[in-house]
Amino acid sequence: AMVAAAWQAQADAEIIVLLVDASRKKPGRETMDILDRLAADEGKRPCLLVLNKVDAADKGNLLVLAKTLNDRMNFAATFM
């Protein structure tokens, strides 16, 4: 129910913020599914990428993760 409510709310949002756990070695299937769904509406509103838990992340992987996600969707900005 919460996921359905989030998708309904995003339709009315002026901006979308995707929060991703950067401490994981790579994005999970759920994250990639969300990206695909957001990319289908790309251009309708700005989307921001926020990489969370960067303090616990492998520092060498942060830029790779950011690039992987930005290659999948054109985010207006990426924050770490």
mmCIF file of C-alpha atoms in Angstrom:
data_model
loop_
_atom_site.group_PDB
_atom_site.id
_atom_site.type_symbol
_atom_site.label_atom_id
_atom_site.label_comp_id
_atom_site.label_asym_id
_atom_site.label_seq_id
_atom_site.Cartn_x
_atom_site.Cartn_y
_atom_site.Cartn_z
ATOM 1 C CA ALA A 1 0.000 0.000 0.000
ATOM 2 C CA MET A 2 2.829 2.413 0.820
ATOM 3 C CA VAL A 3 4.550 1.770 -2.498
ATOM 4 C CA ALA A 4 1.328 2.372 -4.416
ATOM 5 C CA ALA A 5 0.785 5.604 -2.483
ATOM 6 C CA ALA A 6 4.324 6.752 -3.290
ATOM 7 C CA TRP A 7 3.824 6.137 -7.019
ATOM 8 C CA GLN A 8 0.506 8.001 -6.945
ATOM 9 C CA ALA A 9 2.091 10.930 -5.107
ATOM 10 C CA GLN A 10 4.994 11.154 -7.559
ATOM 11 C CA ALA A 11 2.520 11.904 -10.345
ATOM 12 C CA ASP A 12 1.700 15.211 -8.618
ATOM 13 C CA ALA A 13 5.235 15.999 -7.430
ATOM 14 C CA GLU A 14 7.191 18.975 -8.709
ATOM 15 C CA ILE A 15 10.505 17.235 -8.076
ATOM 16 C CA ILE A 16 11.560 13.633 -7.457
ATOM 17 C CA VAL A 17 14.369 12.630 -5.071
ATOM 18 C CA LEU A 18 15.719 9.088 -5.321
ATOM 19 C CA LEU A 19 17.596 8.045 -2.178
ATOM 20 C CA VAL A 20 20.014 5.151 -2.737
ATOM 21 C CA ASP A 21 22.040 3.261 -0.127
ATOM 22 C CA ALA A 22 25.641 3.800 -1.285
ATOM 23 C CA SER A 23 27.009 1.288 1.223
ATOM 24 C CA ARG A 24 25.810 -1.549 -1.032
ATOM 25 C CA LYS A 25 28.314 -2.739 -3.631
ATOM 26 C CA LYS A 26 25.860 -2.270 -6.492
ATOM 27 C CA PRO A 27 22.281 -1.115 -6.951
ATOM 28 C CA GLY A 28 19.702 -3.759 -6.180
ATOM 29 C CA ARG A 29 17.010 -5.007 -8.537
ATOM 30 C CA GLU A 30 14.397 -2.868 -6.764
ATOM 31 C CA THR A 31 16.486 0.268 -7.277
ATOM 32 C CA MET A 32 16.925 -0.524 -10.959
ATOM 33 C CA ASP A 33 13.176 -1.153 -11.323
ATOM 34 C CA ILE A 34 12.451 2.226 -9.732
ATOM 35 C CA LEU A 35 14.948 3.866 -12.088
ATOM 36 C CA ASP A 36 13.293 2.274 -15.097
ATOM 37 C CA ARG A 37 9.888 3.490 -13.999
ATOM 38 C CA LEU A 38 11.168 7.018 -13.319
ATOM 39 C CA ALA A 39 13.038 7.085 -16.637
ATOM 40 C CA ALA A 40 9.767 6.360 -18.445
ATOM 41 C CA ASP A 41 8.546 9.755 -17.180
ATOM 42 C CA GLU A 42 11.898 11.493 -17.635
ATOM 43 C CA GLY A 43 11.625 15.151 -18.524
ATOM 44 C CA LYS A 44 8.266 15.711 -16.841
ATOM 45 C CA ARG A 45 9.932 16.993 -13.672
ATOM 46 C CA PRO A 46 13.480 17.224 -12.322
ATOM 47 C CA CYS A 47 14.855 14.126 -10.599
ATOM 48 C CA LEU A 48 17.646 14.270 -8.041
ATOM 49 C CA LEU A 49 19.858 11.384 -6.974
ATOM 50 C CA VAL A 50 20.988 11.253 -3.345
ATOM 51 C CA LEU A 51 23.578 8.664 -2.368
ATOM 52 C CA ASN A 52 23.056 7.927 1.318
ATOM 53 C CA LYS A 53 25.460 6.265 3.795
ATOM 54 C CA VAL A 54 28.544 7.412 1.888
ATOM 55 C CA ASP A 55 30.513 7.220 5.132
ATOM 56 C CA ALA A 56 30.019 3.432 5.107
ATOM 57 C CA ALA A 57 30.549 3.062 1.355
ATOM 58 C CA ASP A 58 33.631 1.828 -0.445
ATOM 59 C CA LYS A 59 35.109 5.150 -1.571
ATOM 60 C CA GLY A 60 36.403 3.661 -4.810
ATOM 61 C CA ASN A 61 32.888 2.538 -5.664
ATOM 62 C CA LEU A 62 31.066 5.845 -5.087
ATOM 63 C CA LEU A 63 31.820 7.369 -8.473
ATOM 64 C CA VAL A 64 31.151 4.046 -10.204
ATOM 65 C CA LEU A 65 27.767 3.824 -8.477
ATOM 66 C CA ALA A 66 26.910 7.435 -9.349
ATOM 67 C CA LYS A 67 27.875 6.846 -12.997
ATOM 68 C CA THR A 68 25.907 3.596 -13.203
ATOM 69 C CA LEU A 69 22.765 5.268 -11.915
ATOM 70 C CA ASN A 70 23.219 8.417 -14.017
ATOM 71 C CA ASP A 71 23.789 6.305 -17.119
ATOM 72 C CA ARG A 72 20.407 4.680 -16.495
ATOM 73 C CA MET A 73 18.634 8.017 -16.020
ATOM 74 C CA ASN A 74 19.575 11.641 -16.543
ATOM 75 C CA PHE A 75 19.384 13.131 -13.040
ATOM 76 C CA ALA A 76 19.316 16.918 -12.675
ATOM 77 C CA ALA A 77 21.897 16.603 -9.878
ATOM 78 C CA THR A 78 23.652 13.963 -7.774
ATOM 79 C CA PHE A 79 24.413 14.459 -4.078
ATOM 80 C CA MET A 80 26.751 12.396 -1.904
#
